[in-house]
PDB file of C-alpha atoms in Angstrom:
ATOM      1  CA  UNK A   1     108.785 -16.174-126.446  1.00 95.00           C
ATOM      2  CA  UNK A   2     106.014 -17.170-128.572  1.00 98.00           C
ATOM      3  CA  UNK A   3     103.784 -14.101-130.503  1.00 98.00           C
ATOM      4  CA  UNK A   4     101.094 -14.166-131.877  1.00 98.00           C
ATOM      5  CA  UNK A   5     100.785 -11.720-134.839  1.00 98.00           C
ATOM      6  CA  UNK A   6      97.557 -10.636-136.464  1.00 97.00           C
ATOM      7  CA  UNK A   7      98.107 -10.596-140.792  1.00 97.00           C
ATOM      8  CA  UNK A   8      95.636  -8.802-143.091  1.00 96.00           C
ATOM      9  CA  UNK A   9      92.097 -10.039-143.377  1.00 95.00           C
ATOM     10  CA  UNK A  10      92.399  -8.440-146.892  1.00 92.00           C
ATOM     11  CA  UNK A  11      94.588  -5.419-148.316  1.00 94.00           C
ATOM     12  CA  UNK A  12      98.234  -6.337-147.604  1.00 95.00           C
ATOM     13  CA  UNK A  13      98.675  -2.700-146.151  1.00 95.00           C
ATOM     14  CA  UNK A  14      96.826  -3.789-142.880  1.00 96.00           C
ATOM     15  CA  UNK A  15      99.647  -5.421-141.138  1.00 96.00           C
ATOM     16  CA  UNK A  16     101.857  -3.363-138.388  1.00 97.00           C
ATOM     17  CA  UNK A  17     104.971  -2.260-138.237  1.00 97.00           C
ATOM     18  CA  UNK A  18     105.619  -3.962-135.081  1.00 98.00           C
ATOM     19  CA  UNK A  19     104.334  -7.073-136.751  1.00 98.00           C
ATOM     20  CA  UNK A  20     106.821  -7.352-139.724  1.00 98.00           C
ATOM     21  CA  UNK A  21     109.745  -6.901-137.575  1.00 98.00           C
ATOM     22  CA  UNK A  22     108.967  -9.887-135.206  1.00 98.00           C
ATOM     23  CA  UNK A  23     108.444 -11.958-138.438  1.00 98.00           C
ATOM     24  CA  UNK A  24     111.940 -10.720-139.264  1.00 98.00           C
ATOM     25  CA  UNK A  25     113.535 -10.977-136.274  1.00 98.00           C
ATOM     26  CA  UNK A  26     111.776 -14.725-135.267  1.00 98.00           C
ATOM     27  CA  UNK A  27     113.266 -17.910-135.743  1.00 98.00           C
ATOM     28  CA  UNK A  28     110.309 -19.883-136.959  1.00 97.00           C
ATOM     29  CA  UNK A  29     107.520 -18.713-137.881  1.00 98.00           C
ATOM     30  CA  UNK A  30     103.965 -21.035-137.795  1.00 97.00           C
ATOM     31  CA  UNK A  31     101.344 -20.595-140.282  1.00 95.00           C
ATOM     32  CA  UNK A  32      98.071 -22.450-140.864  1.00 91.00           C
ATOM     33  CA  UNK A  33      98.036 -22.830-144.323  1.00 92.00           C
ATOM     34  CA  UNK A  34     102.263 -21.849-145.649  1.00 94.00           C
ATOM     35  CA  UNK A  35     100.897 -21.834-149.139  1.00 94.00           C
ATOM     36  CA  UNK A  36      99.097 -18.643-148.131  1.00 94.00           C
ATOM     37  CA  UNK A  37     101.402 -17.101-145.703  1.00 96.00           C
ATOM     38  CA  UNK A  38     103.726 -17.242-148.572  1.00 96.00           C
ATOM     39  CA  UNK A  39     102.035 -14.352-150.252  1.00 96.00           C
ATOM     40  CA  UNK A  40     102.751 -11.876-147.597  1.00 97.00           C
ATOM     41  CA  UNK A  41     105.581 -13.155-146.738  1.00 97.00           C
ATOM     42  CA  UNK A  42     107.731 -12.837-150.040  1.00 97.00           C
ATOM     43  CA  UNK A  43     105.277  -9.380-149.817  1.00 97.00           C
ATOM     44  CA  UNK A  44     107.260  -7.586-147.365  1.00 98.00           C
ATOM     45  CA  UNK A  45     110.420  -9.675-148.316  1.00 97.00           C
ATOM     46  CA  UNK A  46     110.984 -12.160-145.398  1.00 98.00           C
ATOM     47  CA  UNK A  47     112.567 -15.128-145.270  1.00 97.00           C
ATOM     48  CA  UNK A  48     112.026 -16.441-141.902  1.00 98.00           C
ATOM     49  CA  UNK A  49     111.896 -20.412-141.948  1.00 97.00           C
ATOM     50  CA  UNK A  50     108.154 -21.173-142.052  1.00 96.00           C
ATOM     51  CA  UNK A  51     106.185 -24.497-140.729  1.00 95.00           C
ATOM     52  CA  UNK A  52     102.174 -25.726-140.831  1.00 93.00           C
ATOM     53  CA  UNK A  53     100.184 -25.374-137.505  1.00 93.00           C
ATOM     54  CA  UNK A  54      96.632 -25.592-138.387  1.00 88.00           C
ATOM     55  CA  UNK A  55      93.374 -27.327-136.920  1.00 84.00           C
ATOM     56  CA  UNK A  56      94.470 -30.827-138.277  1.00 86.00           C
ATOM     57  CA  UNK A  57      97.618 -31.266-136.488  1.00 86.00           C
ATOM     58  CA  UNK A  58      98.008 -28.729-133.383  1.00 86.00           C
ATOM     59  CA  UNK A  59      96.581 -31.289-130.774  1.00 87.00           C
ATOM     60  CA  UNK A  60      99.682 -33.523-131.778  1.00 88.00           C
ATOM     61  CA  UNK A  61     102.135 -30.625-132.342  1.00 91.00           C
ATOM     62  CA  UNK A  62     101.124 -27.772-129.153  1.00 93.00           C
ATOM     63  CA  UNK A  63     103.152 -29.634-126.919  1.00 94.00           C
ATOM     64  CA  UNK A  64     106.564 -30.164-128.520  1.00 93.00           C
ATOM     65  CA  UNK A  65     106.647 -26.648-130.201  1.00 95.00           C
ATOM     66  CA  UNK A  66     105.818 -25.375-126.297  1.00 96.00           C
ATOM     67  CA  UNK A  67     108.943 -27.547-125.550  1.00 96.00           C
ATOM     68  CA  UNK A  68     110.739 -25.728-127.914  1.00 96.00           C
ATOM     69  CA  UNK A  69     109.858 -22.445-127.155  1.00 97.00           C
ATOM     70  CA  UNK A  70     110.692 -23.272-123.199  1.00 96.00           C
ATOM     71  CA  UNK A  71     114.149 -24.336-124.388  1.00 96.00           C
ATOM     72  CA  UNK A  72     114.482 -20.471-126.184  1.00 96.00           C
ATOM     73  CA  UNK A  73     113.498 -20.598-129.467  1.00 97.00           C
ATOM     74  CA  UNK A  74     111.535 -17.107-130.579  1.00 98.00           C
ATOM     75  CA  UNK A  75     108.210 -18.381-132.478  1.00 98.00           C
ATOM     76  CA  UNK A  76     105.410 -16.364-134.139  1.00 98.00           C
ATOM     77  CA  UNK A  77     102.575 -17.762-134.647  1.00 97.00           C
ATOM     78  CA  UNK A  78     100.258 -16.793-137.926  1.00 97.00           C
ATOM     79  CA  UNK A  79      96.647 -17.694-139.044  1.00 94.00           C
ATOM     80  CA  UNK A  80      95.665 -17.137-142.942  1.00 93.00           C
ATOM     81  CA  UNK A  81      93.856 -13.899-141.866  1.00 94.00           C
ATOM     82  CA  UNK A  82      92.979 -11.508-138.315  1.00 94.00           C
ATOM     83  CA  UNK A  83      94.289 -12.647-135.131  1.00 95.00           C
ATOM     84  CA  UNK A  84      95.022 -16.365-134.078  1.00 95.00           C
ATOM     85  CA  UNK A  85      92.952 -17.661-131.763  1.00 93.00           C
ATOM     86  CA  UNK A  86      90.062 -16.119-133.195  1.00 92.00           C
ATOM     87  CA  UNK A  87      87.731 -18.640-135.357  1.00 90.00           C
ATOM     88  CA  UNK A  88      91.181 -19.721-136.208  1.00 90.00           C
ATOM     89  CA  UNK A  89      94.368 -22.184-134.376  1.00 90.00           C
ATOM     90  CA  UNK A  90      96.317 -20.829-131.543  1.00 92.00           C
ATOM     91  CA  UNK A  91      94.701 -21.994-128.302  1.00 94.00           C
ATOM     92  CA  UNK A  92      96.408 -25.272-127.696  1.00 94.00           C
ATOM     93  CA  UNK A  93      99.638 -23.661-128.507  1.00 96.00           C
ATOM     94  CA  UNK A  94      99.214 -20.784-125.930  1.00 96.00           C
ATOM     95  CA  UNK A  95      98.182 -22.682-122.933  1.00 96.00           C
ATOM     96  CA  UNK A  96     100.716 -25.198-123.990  1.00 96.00           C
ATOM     97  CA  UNK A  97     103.051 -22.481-123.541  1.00 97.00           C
ATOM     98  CA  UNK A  98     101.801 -20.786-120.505  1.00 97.00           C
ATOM     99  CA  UNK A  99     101.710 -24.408-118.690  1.00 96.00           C
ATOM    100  CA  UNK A 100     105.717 -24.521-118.985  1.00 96.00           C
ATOM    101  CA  UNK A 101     105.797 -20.697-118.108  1.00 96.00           C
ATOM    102  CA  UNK A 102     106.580 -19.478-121.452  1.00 96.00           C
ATOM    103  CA  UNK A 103     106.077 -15.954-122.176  1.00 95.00           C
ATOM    104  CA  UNK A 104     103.370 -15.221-124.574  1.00 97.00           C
ATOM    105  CA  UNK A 105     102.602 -11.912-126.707  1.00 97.00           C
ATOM    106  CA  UNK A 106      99.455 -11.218-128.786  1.00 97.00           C
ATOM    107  CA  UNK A 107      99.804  -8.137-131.026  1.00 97.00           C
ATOM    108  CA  UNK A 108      96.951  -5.609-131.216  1.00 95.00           C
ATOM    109  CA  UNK A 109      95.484  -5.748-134.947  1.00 92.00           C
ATOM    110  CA  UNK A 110      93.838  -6.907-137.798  1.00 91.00           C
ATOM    111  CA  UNK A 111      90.302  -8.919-137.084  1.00 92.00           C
ATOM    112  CA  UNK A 112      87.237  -9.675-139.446  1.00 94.00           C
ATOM    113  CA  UNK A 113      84.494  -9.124-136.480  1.00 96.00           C
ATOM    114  CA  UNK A 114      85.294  -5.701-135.496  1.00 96.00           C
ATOM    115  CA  UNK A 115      85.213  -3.482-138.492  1.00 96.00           C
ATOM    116  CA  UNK A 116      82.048  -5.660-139.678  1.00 97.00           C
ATOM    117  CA  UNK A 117      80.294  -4.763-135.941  1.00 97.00           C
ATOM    118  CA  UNK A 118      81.253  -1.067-136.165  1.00 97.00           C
ATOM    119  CA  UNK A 119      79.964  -0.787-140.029  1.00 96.00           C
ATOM    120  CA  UNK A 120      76.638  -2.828-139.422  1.00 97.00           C
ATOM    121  CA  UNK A 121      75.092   0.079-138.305  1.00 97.00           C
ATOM    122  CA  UNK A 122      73.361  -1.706-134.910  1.00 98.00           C
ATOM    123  CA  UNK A 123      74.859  -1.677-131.337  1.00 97.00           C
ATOM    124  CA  UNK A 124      78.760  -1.981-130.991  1.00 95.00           C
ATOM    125  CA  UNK A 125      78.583  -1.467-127.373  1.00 95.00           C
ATOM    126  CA  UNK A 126      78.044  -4.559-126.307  1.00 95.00           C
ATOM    127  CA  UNK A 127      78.425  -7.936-128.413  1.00 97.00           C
ATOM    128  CA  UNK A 128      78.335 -11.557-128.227  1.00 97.00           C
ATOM    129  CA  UNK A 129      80.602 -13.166-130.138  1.00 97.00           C
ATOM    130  CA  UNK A 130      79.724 -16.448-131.494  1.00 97.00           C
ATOM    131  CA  UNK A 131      82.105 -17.230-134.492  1.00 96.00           C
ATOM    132  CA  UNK A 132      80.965 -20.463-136.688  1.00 96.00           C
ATOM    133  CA  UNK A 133      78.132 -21.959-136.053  1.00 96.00           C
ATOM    134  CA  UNK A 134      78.174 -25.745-135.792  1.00 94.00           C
ATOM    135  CA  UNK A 135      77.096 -26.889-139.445  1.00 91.00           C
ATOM    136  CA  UNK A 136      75.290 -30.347-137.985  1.00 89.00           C
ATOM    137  CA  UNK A 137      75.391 -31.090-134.389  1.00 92.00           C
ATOM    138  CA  UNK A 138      74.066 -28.860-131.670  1.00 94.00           C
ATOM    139  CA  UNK A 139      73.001 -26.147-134.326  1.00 96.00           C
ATOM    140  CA  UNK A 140      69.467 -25.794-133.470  1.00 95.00           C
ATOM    141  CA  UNK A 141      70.857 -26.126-129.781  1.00 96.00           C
ATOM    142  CA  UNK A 142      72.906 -22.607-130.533  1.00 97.00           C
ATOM    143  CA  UNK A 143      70.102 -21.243-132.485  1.00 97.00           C
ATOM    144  CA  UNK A 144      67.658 -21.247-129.880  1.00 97.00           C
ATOM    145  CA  UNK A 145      70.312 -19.501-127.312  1.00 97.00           C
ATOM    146  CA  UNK A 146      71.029 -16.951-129.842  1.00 97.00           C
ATOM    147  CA  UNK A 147      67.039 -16.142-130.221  1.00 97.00           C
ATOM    148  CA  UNK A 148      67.354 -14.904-126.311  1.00 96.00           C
ATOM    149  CA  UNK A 149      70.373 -12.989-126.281  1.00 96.00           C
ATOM    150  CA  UNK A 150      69.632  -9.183-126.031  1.00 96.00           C
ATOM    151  CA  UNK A 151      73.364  -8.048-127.303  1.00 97.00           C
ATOM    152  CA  UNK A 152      74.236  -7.599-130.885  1.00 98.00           C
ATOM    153  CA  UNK A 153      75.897 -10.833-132.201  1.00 98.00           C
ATOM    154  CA  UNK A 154      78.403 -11.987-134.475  1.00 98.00           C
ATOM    155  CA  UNK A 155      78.415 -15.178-136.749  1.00 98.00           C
ATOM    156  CA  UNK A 156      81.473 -16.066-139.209  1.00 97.00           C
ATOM    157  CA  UNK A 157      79.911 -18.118-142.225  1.00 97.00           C
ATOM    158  CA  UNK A 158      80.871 -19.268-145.442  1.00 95.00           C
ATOM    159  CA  UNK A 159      78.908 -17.419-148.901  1.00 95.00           C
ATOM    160  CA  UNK A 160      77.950 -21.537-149.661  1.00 94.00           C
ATOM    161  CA  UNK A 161      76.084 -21.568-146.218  1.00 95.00           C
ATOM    162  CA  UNK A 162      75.142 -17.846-145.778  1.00 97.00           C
ATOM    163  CA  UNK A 163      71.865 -18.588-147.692  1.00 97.00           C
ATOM    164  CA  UNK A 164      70.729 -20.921-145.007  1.00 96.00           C
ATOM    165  CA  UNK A 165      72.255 -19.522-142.201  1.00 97.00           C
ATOM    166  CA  UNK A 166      70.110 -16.397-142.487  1.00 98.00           C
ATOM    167  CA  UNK A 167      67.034 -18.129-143.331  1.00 98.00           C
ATOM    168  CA  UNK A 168      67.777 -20.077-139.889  1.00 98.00           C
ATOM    169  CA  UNK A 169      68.302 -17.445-138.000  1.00 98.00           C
ATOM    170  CA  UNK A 170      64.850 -15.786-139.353  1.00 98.00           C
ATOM    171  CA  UNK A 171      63.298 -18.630-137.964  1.00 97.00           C
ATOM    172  CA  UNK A 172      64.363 -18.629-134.441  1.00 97.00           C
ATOM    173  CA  UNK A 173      64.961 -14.858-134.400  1.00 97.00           C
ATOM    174  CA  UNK A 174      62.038 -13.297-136.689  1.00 97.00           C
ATOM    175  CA  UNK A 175      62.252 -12.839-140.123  1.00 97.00           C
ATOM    176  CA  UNK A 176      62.030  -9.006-138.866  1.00 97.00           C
ATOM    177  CA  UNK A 177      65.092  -8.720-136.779  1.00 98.00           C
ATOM    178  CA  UNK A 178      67.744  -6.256-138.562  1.00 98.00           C
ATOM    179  CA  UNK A 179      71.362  -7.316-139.291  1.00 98.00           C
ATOM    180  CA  UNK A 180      73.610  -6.537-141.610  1.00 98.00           C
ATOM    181  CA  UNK A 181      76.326  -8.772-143.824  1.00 98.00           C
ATOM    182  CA  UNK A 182      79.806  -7.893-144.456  1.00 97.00           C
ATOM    183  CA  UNK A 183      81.675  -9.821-146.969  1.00 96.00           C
ATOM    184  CA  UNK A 184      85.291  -9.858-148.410  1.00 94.00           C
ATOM    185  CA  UNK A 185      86.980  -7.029-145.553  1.00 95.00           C
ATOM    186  CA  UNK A 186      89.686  -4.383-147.093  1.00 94.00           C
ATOM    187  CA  UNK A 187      89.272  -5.990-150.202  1.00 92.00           C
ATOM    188  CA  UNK A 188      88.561  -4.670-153.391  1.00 90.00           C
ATOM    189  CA  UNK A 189      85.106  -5.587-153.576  1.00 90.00           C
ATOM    190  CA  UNK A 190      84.206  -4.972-149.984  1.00 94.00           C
ATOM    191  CA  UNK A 191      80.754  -4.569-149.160  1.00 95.00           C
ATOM    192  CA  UNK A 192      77.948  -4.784-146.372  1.00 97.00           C
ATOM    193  CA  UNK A 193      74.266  -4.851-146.852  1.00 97.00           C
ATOM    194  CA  UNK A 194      71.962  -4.032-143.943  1.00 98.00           C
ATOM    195  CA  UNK A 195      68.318  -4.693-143.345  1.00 98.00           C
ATOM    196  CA  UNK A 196      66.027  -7.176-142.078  1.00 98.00           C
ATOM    197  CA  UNK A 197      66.722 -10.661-141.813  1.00 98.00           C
ATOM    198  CA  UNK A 198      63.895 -10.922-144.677  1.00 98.00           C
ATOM    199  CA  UNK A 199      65.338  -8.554-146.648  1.00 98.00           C
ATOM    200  CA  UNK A 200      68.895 -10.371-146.873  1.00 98.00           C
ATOM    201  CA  UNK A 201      67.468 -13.251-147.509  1.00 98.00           C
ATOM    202  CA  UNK A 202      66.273 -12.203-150.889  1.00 97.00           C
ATOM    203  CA  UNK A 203      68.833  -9.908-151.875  1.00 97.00           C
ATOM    204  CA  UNK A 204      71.447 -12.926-151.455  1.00 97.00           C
ATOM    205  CA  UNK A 205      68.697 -14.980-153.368  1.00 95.00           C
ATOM    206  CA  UNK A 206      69.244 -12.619-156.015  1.00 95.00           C
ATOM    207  CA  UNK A 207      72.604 -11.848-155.594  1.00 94.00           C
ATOM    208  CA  UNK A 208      74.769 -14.797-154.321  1.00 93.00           C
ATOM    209  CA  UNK A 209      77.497 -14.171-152.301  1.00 92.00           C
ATOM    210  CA  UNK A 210      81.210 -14.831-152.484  1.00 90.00           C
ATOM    211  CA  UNK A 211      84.430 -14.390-149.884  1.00 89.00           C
ATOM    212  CA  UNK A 212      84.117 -14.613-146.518  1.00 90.00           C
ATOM    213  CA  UNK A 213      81.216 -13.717-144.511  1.00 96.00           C
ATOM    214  CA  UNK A 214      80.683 -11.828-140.917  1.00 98.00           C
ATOM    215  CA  UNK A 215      76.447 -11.399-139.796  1.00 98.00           C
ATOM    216  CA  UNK A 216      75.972  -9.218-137.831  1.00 98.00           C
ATOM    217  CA  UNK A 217      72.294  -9.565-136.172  1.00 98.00           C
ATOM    218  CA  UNK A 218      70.625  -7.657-133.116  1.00 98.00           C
ATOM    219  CA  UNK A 219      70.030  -8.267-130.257  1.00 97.00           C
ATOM    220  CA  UNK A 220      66.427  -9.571-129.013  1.00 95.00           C
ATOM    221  CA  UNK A 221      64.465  -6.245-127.369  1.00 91.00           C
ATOM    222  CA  UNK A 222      61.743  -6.910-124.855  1.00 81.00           C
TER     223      UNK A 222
END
């Protein structure tokens, strides 16, 4: 079995009951980044053998951890923050898995997107999720398709890029458009500031922004 298990996106509190059992109970557990998984980890006092999977090495690795898993061995699967598979590694590992007919369980829980769409004040209803935008190559490309969508959208970004990011998305979008910007989720600190594209713009101008970033912009209106 290989599971997938959502961990905090910030307070250590946000993690399930379900989930800190199967991190007990597993017999490996793979994290992208073990420095950080380490935290919660020795946290909630488990000791489960731990091993790197991250964007770097999971096109070499998917296939002989699937191989592993096929021959019985009980896996979980852990990103740095929210859900894998989401802006973060997991993919290649689950259709690795499902290709050899391993069974594969994501737990419901902990995701940056969805309490930064609910707070942002704009429609939740529907949403278009589009996660990081490409920083050189094809970014005007996605730019340009994001000016005609008509649902509510949602872009992960970095505070060192969120300056131009929003001033980017003015362009192709109008400066008028209304979103919102949630940064550093169940954290101490937490905070989201709504308005108009414009209107971000300069209050980040004033007030640069640190920890990680979810816009939430919407959607064109004819």
């Amino acid at each position: 079995m290989l599971y997938l298990v959502p961990t905090p996106v910030g307070n250590l509190e946000d993690i399930t009951l379900r989930a800190l059992r199967i991190l007990k109970e597993v017999e490996l557990i793979l994290a992208e980044d073990t420095r950080t998984s380490s935290v919660l980890l020795k946290h909630y006092d488990i000791h489960t053998p731990l091993k790197s999977h991250h964007k770097f090495n999971e096109h070499e690795t998917s296939e002989h951890l699937a191989e592993q898993i096929a021959a019985g061995m009980q896996v979980a699967l852990i990103s740095d923050a929210g859900t894998p598979g989401i802006s973060d590694p997991g993919f290649m590992l689950v259709r690795a898995c499902v290709e050899k007919g391993v069974d594969v369980q994501c737990l419901p829980g902990a995701t940056a997107f969805v309490p930064a769409l609910v707070d942002s004040a704009l429609p939740c209803d529907r949403f278009y999720f589009e996660g990081f935008l490409p920083q050189k190559k094809g970014r005007q490309t996605r730019l340009q398709f994001l000016a005609e969508q008509q649902h509510t959208m949602i872009i992960y970004e970095s505070p060192f890029r969120l300056q131009k990011t929003l001033e980017q998305l003015a362009q192709f979008l109008g400066a008028d458009r209304q979103a919102s910007v949630s940064r550093e989720i169940s954290k101490k600190f937490e905070d989201t500031r709504r308005g108009t594209l414009s209107e971000l713009i300069n209050h980040f101008k004033e007030h640069p922004a640190k920890g990680e970033i979810v816009i939430i912009v919407d959607g064109r209106h004819d």
